Short mmCIF file of N, CA, C and O in Angstrom, two decimals:
data_model
loop_
_atom_site.label_atom_id
_atom_site.label_comp_id
_atom_site.label_asym_id
_atom_site.label_seq_id
_atom_site.Cartn_x
_atom_site.Cartn_y
_atom_site.Cartn_z
N UNK A 46 0.06 -93.62 -46.20
CA UNK A 46 -0.67 -92.70 -47.03
C UNK A 46 -0.33 -93.02 -48.49
O UNK A 46 0.84 -93.18 -48.83
N UNK A 47 -1.35 -93.09 -49.30
CA UNK A 47 -1.07 -93.37 -50.71
C UNK A 47 -0.54 -92.11 -51.41
O UNK A 47 -0.71 -90.99 -50.93
N UNK A 48 0.13 -92.32 -52.51
CA UNK A 48 0.81 -91.23 -53.21
C UNK A 48 -0.15 -90.15 -53.73
O UNK A 48 0.18 -88.97 -53.75
N UNK A 49 -1.34 -90.56 -54.12
CA UNK A 49 -2.32 -89.58 -54.61
C UNK A 49 -2.70 -88.62 -53.49
O UNK A 49 -2.72 -87.40 -53.67
N UNK A 50 -3.00 -89.16 -52.33
CA UNK A 50 -3.37 -88.33 -51.18
C UNK A 50 -2.20 -87.46 -50.75
O UNK A 50 -2.37 -86.28 -50.43
N UNK A 51 -1.00 -88.02 -50.73
CA UNK A 51 0.20 -87.25 -50.39
C UNK A 51 0.34 -86.07 -51.34
O UNK A 51 0.58 -84.94 -50.92
N UNK A 52 0.20 -86.31 -52.64
CA UNK A 52 0.32 -85.25 -53.63
C UNK A 52 -0.74 -84.17 -53.40
O UNK A 52 -0.45 -82.97 -53.48
N UNK A 53 -1.96 -84.57 -53.10
CA UNK A 53 -3.05 -83.61 -52.83
C UNK A 53 -2.72 -82.74 -51.62
O UNK A 53 -2.93 -81.53 -51.64
N UNK A 54 -2.23 -83.37 -50.56
CA UNK A 54 -1.87 -82.62 -49.36
C UNK A 54 -0.71 -81.66 -49.61
O UNK A 54 -0.71 -80.53 -49.11
N UNK A 55 0.26 -82.11 -50.36
CA UNK A 55 1.40 -81.24 -50.69
C UNK A 55 0.91 -80.04 -51.50
O UNK A 55 1.30 -78.89 -51.24
N UNK A 56 0.04 -80.28 -52.47
CA UNK A 56 -0.51 -79.20 -53.29
C UNK A 56 -1.32 -78.22 -52.43
O UNK A 56 -1.16 -77.00 -52.55
N UNK A 57 -2.15 -78.75 -51.54
CA UNK A 57 -2.93 -77.89 -50.65
C UNK A 57 -2.01 -77.09 -49.74
O UNK A 57 -2.25 -75.91 -49.48
N UNK A 58 -0.95 -77.73 -49.27
CA UNK A 58 0.03 -77.04 -48.44
C UNK A 58 0.65 -75.85 -49.15
O UNK A 58 0.81 -74.78 -48.56
N UNK A 59 0.99 -76.03 -50.43
CA UNK A 59 1.57 -74.91 -51.19
C UNK A 59 0.56 -73.79 -51.38
O UNK A 59 0.91 -72.60 -51.32
N UNK A 60 -0.71 -74.13 -51.57
CA UNK A 60 -1.75 -73.10 -51.70
C UNK A 60 -1.91 -72.33 -50.39
O UNK A 60 -2.00 -71.09 -50.40
N UNK A 61 -1.94 -73.05 -49.28
CA UNK A 61 -2.04 -72.41 -47.97
C UNK A 61 -0.80 -71.55 -47.72
O UNK A 61 -0.91 -70.42 -47.22
N UNK A 62 0.35 -72.08 -48.06
CA UNK A 62 1.59 -71.34 -47.85
C UNK A 62 1.57 -70.02 -48.61
O UNK A 62 1.92 -68.97 -48.06
N UNK A 63 1.13 -70.04 -49.84
CA UNK A 63 1.07 -68.82 -50.65
C UNK A 63 0.16 -67.78 -50.02
O UNK A 63 0.50 -66.60 -49.93
N UNK A 64 -1.02 -68.21 -49.56
CA UNK A 64 -1.98 -67.29 -48.95
C UNK A 64 -1.44 -66.70 -47.65
O UNK A 64 -1.53 -65.48 -47.42
N UNK A 65 -0.86 -67.54 -46.80
CA UNK A 65 -0.34 -67.06 -45.52
C UNK A 65 0.87 -66.16 -45.74
O UNK A 65 1.00 -65.09 -45.12
N UNK A 66 1.76 -66.56 -46.62
CA UNK A 66 2.96 -65.75 -46.88
C UNK A 66 2.59 -64.39 -47.46
O UNK A 66 3.16 -63.37 -47.08
N UNK A 67 1.61 -64.37 -48.34
CA UNK A 67 1.16 -63.09 -48.91
C UNK A 67 0.60 -62.19 -47.82
O UNK A 67 0.90 -61.00 -47.77
N UNK A 68 -0.21 -62.75 -46.93
CA UNK A 68 -0.77 -61.96 -45.82
C UNK A 68 0.34 -61.43 -44.92
O UNK A 68 0.30 -60.27 -44.48
N UNK A 69 1.35 -62.26 -44.66
CA UNK A 69 2.48 -61.84 -43.83
C UNK A 69 3.23 -60.68 -44.49
O UNK A 69 3.53 -59.67 -43.86
N UNK A 70 3.54 -60.84 -45.77
CA UNK A 70 4.31 -59.81 -46.47
C UNK A 70 3.54 -58.49 -46.60
O UNK A 70 4.15 -57.42 -46.61
N UNK A 71 2.24 -58.57 -46.67
CA UNK A 71 1.42 -57.36 -46.79
C UNK A 71 1.15 -56.69 -45.44
O UNK A 71 0.75 -55.54 -45.39
N UNK A 72 1.35 -57.43 -44.36
CA UNK A 72 1.06 -56.88 -43.04
C UNK A 72 2.01 -55.72 -42.75
O UNK A 72 3.22 -55.87 -42.89
N UNK A 73 1.49 -54.58 -42.34
CA UNK A 73 2.33 -53.39 -42.20
C UNK A 73 3.15 -53.31 -40.92
O UNK A 73 4.05 -52.48 -40.82
N UNK A 74 2.90 -54.15 -39.95
CA UNK A 74 3.58 -54.03 -38.66
C UNK A 74 5.07 -54.29 -38.78
O UNK A 74 5.52 -55.12 -39.58
N UNK A 75 5.83 -53.57 -37.96
CA UNK A 75 7.27 -53.80 -37.84
C UNK A 75 7.60 -53.96 -36.37
O UNK A 75 6.88 -53.48 -35.49
N UNK A 76 8.68 -54.63 -36.10
CA UNK A 76 9.09 -54.87 -34.71
C UNK A 76 9.40 -53.57 -33.97
O UNK A 76 9.19 -53.45 -32.78
N UNK A 77 9.88 -52.58 -34.68
CA UNK A 77 10.27 -51.31 -34.07
C UNK A 77 9.08 -50.44 -33.69
O UNK A 77 9.21 -49.51 -32.92
N UNK A 78 7.90 -50.74 -34.21
CA UNK A 78 6.72 -49.92 -33.94
C UNK A 78 6.14 -50.28 -32.58
O UNK A 78 5.30 -51.16 -32.45
N UNK A 79 6.58 -49.59 -31.55
CA UNK A 79 6.16 -49.87 -30.18
C UNK A 79 4.68 -49.57 -29.95
O UNK A 79 4.07 -50.11 -29.03
N UNK A 80 4.10 -48.71 -30.75
CA UNK A 80 2.69 -48.36 -30.59
C UNK A 80 1.76 -49.42 -31.16
O UNK A 80 0.56 -49.32 -30.99
N UNK A 81 2.32 -50.39 -31.83
CA UNK A 81 1.48 -51.39 -32.49
C UNK A 81 1.88 -52.80 -32.05
O UNK A 81 2.02 -53.69 -32.88
N UNK A 82 2.03 -53.00 -30.75
CA UNK A 82 2.44 -54.31 -30.24
C UNK A 82 1.46 -55.39 -30.65
O UNK A 82 1.87 -56.50 -31.01
N UNK A 83 0.17 -55.09 -30.60
CA UNK A 83 -0.82 -56.08 -31.01
C UNK A 83 -0.70 -56.41 -32.49
O UNK A 83 -0.84 -57.57 -32.88
N UNK A 84 -0.41 -55.40 -33.30
CA UNK A 84 -0.24 -55.64 -34.74
C UNK A 84 0.99 -56.51 -34.99
O UNK A 84 0.97 -57.40 -35.84
N UNK A 85 2.07 -56.26 -34.24
CA UNK A 85 3.28 -57.07 -34.40
C UNK A 85 3.01 -58.53 -34.01
O UNK A 85 3.43 -59.46 -34.69
N UNK A 86 2.27 -58.74 -32.93
CA UNK A 86 1.94 -60.10 -32.50
C UNK A 86 1.09 -60.80 -33.56
O UNK A 86 1.27 -61.99 -33.82
N UNK A 87 0.19 -60.06 -34.16
CA UNK A 87 -0.65 -60.64 -35.22
C UNK A 87 0.21 -61.04 -36.42
O UNK A 87 0.02 -62.10 -37.01
N UNK A 88 1.18 -60.21 -36.76
CA UNK A 88 2.09 -60.55 -37.86
C UNK A 88 2.91 -61.79 -37.50
O UNK A 88 3.13 -62.67 -38.35
N UNK A 89 3.34 -61.89 -36.25
CA UNK A 89 4.09 -63.07 -35.81
C UNK A 89 3.23 -64.33 -35.86
O UNK A 89 3.73 -65.41 -36.13
N UNK A 90 1.95 -64.19 -35.62
CA UNK A 90 1.05 -65.34 -35.74
C UNK A 90 1.01 -65.84 -37.18
O UNK A 90 0.98 -67.04 -37.44
N UNK A 91 1.02 -64.90 -38.12
CA UNK A 91 1.06 -65.30 -39.53
C UNK A 91 2.37 -66.02 -39.85
O UNK A 91 2.38 -67.02 -40.57
N UNK A 92 3.47 -65.51 -39.30
CA UNK A 92 4.77 -66.16 -39.53
C UNK A 92 4.78 -67.56 -38.91
O UNK A 92 5.30 -68.50 -39.51
N UNK A 93 4.18 -67.71 -37.75
CA UNK A 93 4.09 -69.02 -37.11
C UNK A 93 3.29 -69.98 -37.98
O UNK A 93 3.68 -71.14 -38.17
N UNK A 94 2.18 -69.51 -38.55
CA UNK A 94 1.38 -70.35 -39.45
C UNK A 94 2.21 -70.76 -40.67
O UNK A 94 2.17 -71.92 -41.10
N UNK A 95 2.98 -69.83 -41.19
CA UNK A 95 3.84 -70.11 -42.35
C UNK A 95 4.84 -71.21 -42.01
O UNK A 95 5.02 -72.17 -42.76
N UNK A 96 5.46 -71.11 -40.85
CA UNK A 96 6.44 -72.12 -40.44
C UNK A 96 5.78 -73.46 -40.16
O UNK A 96 6.36 -74.52 -40.44
N UNK A 97 4.56 -73.45 -39.66
CA UNK A 97 3.82 -74.70 -39.43
C UNK A 97 3.53 -75.40 -40.75
O UNK A 97 3.60 -76.63 -40.85
N UNK A 98 3.25 -74.62 -41.78
CA UNK A 98 3.03 -75.20 -43.10
C UNK A 98 4.32 -75.81 -43.64
O UNK A 98 4.31 -76.89 -44.23
N UNK A 99 5.44 -75.15 -43.40
CA UNK A 99 6.73 -75.72 -43.80
C UNK A 99 6.97 -77.06 -43.08
O UNK A 99 7.47 -78.01 -43.68
N UNK A 100 6.60 -77.13 -41.81
CA UNK A 100 6.73 -78.38 -41.06
C UNK A 100 5.86 -79.46 -41.68
O UNK A 100 6.29 -80.60 -41.86
N UNK A 101 4.65 -79.12 -42.04
CA UNK A 101 3.75 -80.07 -42.72
C UNK A 101 4.40 -80.58 -44.00
O UNK A 101 4.43 -81.78 -44.26
N UNK A 102 4.95 -79.67 -44.78
CA UNK A 102 5.58 -80.06 -46.04
C UNK A 102 6.77 -80.99 -45.79
O UNK A 102 6.97 -81.96 -46.52
N UNK A 103 7.56 -80.69 -44.79
CA UNK A 103 8.70 -81.54 -44.45
C UNK A 103 8.23 -82.92 -44.01
O UNK A 103 8.80 -83.94 -44.40
N UNK A 104 7.18 -82.95 -43.21
CA UNK A 104 6.71 -84.22 -42.64
C UNK A 104 6.09 -85.14 -43.69
O UNK A 104 6.23 -86.35 -43.59
N UNK A 105 5.41 -84.58 -44.70
CA UNK A 105 4.72 -85.45 -45.66
C UNK A 105 5.45 -85.60 -46.98
O UNK A 105 4.97 -86.32 -47.86
N UNK A 106 6.60 -84.98 -47.13
CA UNK A 106 7.36 -85.13 -48.37
C UNK A 106 7.70 -86.60 -48.60
O UNK A 106 7.94 -87.34 -47.63
N UNK A 107 7.70 -87.02 -49.85
CA UNK A 107 8.05 -88.43 -50.13
C UNK A 107 9.48 -88.74 -49.68
O UNK A 107 10.33 -87.87 -49.63
N UNK A 108 9.71 -89.99 -49.37
CA UNK A 108 11.05 -90.43 -48.98
C UNK A 108 11.30 -90.22 -47.50
O UNK A 108 10.42 -89.79 -46.75
N UNK A 109 12.52 -90.52 -47.09
CA UNK A 109 12.89 -90.34 -45.68
C UNK A 109 12.80 -88.88 -45.28
O UNK A 109 13.04 -87.98 -46.09
N UNK A 110 12.47 -88.64 -44.02
CA UNK A 110 12.38 -87.26 -43.56
C UNK A 110 13.76 -86.61 -43.58
O UNK A 110 14.76 -87.25 -43.24
N UNK A 111 13.82 -85.38 -44.04
CA UNK A 111 15.08 -84.65 -44.10
C UNK A 111 15.31 -84.02 -42.73
O UNK A 111 14.64 -83.05 -42.36
N UNK A 112 16.24 -84.58 -41.99
CA UNK A 112 16.46 -84.17 -40.61
C UNK A 112 16.87 -82.71 -40.48
O UNK A 112 16.44 -82.04 -39.54
N UNK A 113 17.66 -82.20 -41.40
CA UNK A 113 18.06 -80.79 -41.33
C UNK A 113 16.85 -79.88 -41.50
O UNK A 113 16.72 -78.87 -40.80
N UNK A 114 15.98 -80.23 -42.44
CA UNK A 114 14.77 -79.43 -42.64
C UNK A 114 13.87 -79.50 -41.41
O UNK A 114 13.32 -78.50 -40.97
N UNK A 115 13.71 -80.69 -40.86
CA UNK A 115 12.89 -80.86 -39.66
C UNK A 115 13.46 -80.02 -38.52
O UNK A 115 12.73 -79.31 -37.83
N UNK A 116 14.75 -80.09 -38.33
CA UNK A 116 15.42 -79.32 -37.26
C UNK A 116 15.19 -77.83 -37.47
O UNK A 116 14.85 -77.10 -36.53
N UNK A 117 15.35 -77.35 -38.70
CA UNK A 117 15.15 -75.93 -39.00
C UNK A 117 13.69 -75.52 -38.80
O UNK A 117 13.42 -74.43 -38.28
N UNK A 118 12.76 -76.38 -39.23
CA UNK A 118 11.33 -76.08 -39.03
C UNK A 118 11.02 -75.94 -37.54
O UNK A 118 10.35 -74.99 -37.12
N UNK A 119 11.48 -76.89 -36.75
CA UNK A 119 11.21 -76.85 -35.32
C UNK A 119 11.87 -75.66 -34.65
O UNK A 119 11.27 -75.01 -33.78
N UNK A 120 13.08 -75.33 -35.07
CA UNK A 120 13.77 -74.16 -34.53
C UNK A 120 12.94 -72.90 -34.78
O UNK A 120 12.72 -72.09 -33.87
N UNK A 121 12.47 -72.73 -36.00
CA UNK A 121 11.68 -71.54 -36.33
C UNK A 121 10.38 -71.50 -35.51
O UNK A 121 10.02 -70.46 -34.96
N UNK A 122 9.70 -72.62 -35.42
CA UNK A 122 8.44 -72.66 -34.68
C UNK A 122 8.65 -72.36 -33.20
O UNK A 122 7.91 -71.56 -32.60
N UNK A 123 9.66 -72.96 -32.60
CA UNK A 123 9.93 -72.70 -31.18
C UNK A 123 10.34 -71.25 -30.94
O UNK A 123 9.91 -70.62 -29.97
N UNK A 124 11.15 -70.71 -31.83
CA UNK A 124 11.61 -69.33 -31.68
C UNK A 124 10.45 -68.35 -31.80
O UNK A 124 10.32 -67.42 -30.99
N UNK A 125 9.62 -68.53 -32.79
CA UNK A 125 8.48 -67.63 -33.00
C UNK A 125 7.44 -67.80 -31.88
O UNK A 125 6.81 -66.83 -31.46
N UNK A 126 7.29 -69.00 -31.38
CA UNK A 126 6.31 -69.27 -30.32
C UNK A 126 6.74 -68.76 -28.95
O UNK A 126 5.89 -68.55 -28.07
N UNK A 127 8.02 -68.58 -28.76
CA UNK A 127 8.56 -68.21 -27.45
C UNK A 127 7.84 -67.02 -26.80
O UNK A 127 7.46 -67.11 -25.63
N UNK A 128 7.61 -65.91 -27.50
CA UNK A 128 6.92 -64.78 -26.85
C UNK A 128 5.46 -65.09 -26.49
O UNK A 128 4.90 -64.46 -25.60
N UNK A 129 4.86 -66.04 -27.16
CA UNK A 129 3.47 -66.39 -26.87
C UNK A 129 3.36 -67.28 -25.62
O UNK A 129 2.33 -67.31 -24.97
N UNK A 130 4.44 -67.99 -25.30
CA UNK A 130 4.49 -68.88 -24.13
C UNK A 130 5.79 -68.61 -23.36
O UNK A 130 6.68 -69.45 -23.28
N UNK A 131 5.92 -67.42 -22.78
CA UNK A 131 7.20 -67.02 -22.20
C UNK A 131 7.71 -67.93 -21.08
O UNK A 131 8.92 -68.07 -20.92
N UNK A 132 6.84 -68.54 -20.33
CA UNK A 132 7.29 -69.40 -19.23
C UNK A 132 7.80 -70.75 -19.70
O UNK A 132 8.48 -71.46 -18.96
N UNK A 133 7.50 -71.11 -20.93
CA UNK A 133 7.93 -72.41 -21.46
C UNK A 133 9.39 -72.43 -21.90
O UNK A 133 9.94 -73.49 -22.13
N UNK A 134 10.00 -71.27 -22.03
CA UNK A 134 11.40 -71.15 -22.45
C UNK A 134 11.68 -71.92 -23.75
O UNK A 134 12.64 -72.67 -23.86
N UNK A 135 10.82 -71.71 -24.72
CA UNK A 135 10.94 -72.43 -25.99
C UNK A 135 12.22 -72.06 -26.74
O UNK A 135 12.85 -72.92 -27.36
N UNK A 136 12.59 -70.81 -26.72
CA UNK A 136 13.82 -70.39 -27.40
C UNK A 136 15.02 -71.13 -26.82
O UNK A 136 15.90 -71.57 -27.54
N UNK A 137 15.02 -71.29 -25.52
CA UNK A 137 16.12 -72.01 -24.87
C UNK A 137 16.16 -73.48 -25.33
O UNK A 137 17.23 -74.06 -25.49
N UNK A 138 14.99 -74.05 -25.56
CA UNK A 138 14.92 -75.45 -26.00
C UNK A 138 15.55 -75.65 -27.38
O UNK A 138 15.99 -76.74 -27.71
N UNK A 139 15.62 -74.59 -28.17
CA UNK A 139 16.18 -74.74 -29.52
C UNK A 139 17.66 -75.07 -29.49
O UNK A 139 18.18 -75.65 -30.45
N UNK A 140 18.34 -74.74 -28.41
CA UNK A 140 19.78 -75.03 -28.32
C UNK A 140 20.06 -76.52 -28.48
O UNK A 140 21.07 -76.92 -29.07
N UNK A 141 19.18 -77.35 -28.00
CA UNK A 141 19.39 -78.79 -28.05
C UNK A 141 19.14 -79.36 -29.44
O UNK A 141 19.59 -80.46 -29.73
N UNK A 142 18.43 -78.62 -30.27
CA UNK A 142 18.13 -79.13 -31.63
C UNK A 142 19.39 -79.37 -32.45
O UNK A 142 19.43 -80.24 -33.29
N UNK A 143 20.39 -78.54 -32.22
CA UNK A 143 21.59 -78.61 -33.04
C UNK A 143 22.77 -79.28 -32.34
O UNK A 143 23.84 -79.41 -32.91
N UNK A 144 22.57 -79.70 -31.11
CA UNK A 144 23.66 -80.39 -30.42
C UNK A 144 23.60 -81.87 -30.72
O UNK A 144 22.54 -82.48 -30.72
N UNK A 145 24.71 -82.46 -31.05
CA UNK A 145 24.77 -83.88 -31.34
C UNK A 145 23.97 -84.31 -32.56
O UNK A 145 23.41 -85.38 -32.59
N UNK A 146 23.95 -83.45 -33.56
CA UNK A 146 23.19 -83.73 -34.80
C UNK A 146 23.52 -85.10 -35.28
O UNK A 146 22.96 -85.70 -36.06
#
């Protein structure tokens, strides 16, 4: 990828990140609100999108990939995704991310 395109994608990523993060922060749902399980799941979807954008930023950043950032991005994505795919045991898979770094 040429540097101009990389810069454009990074800039677009920051714009997307701002929009998604703002929507997440404005979302009124809380984990403790048992009457709004659907609202909480919707808020978690926004958080998942936010973490996916962070993964994009880590993946296309100039230079060698920062392994700690990649590990943290994947940990967040797997943890947030776990309730959406309960049989996949994604949260359990995160244990291996930090072993033998």
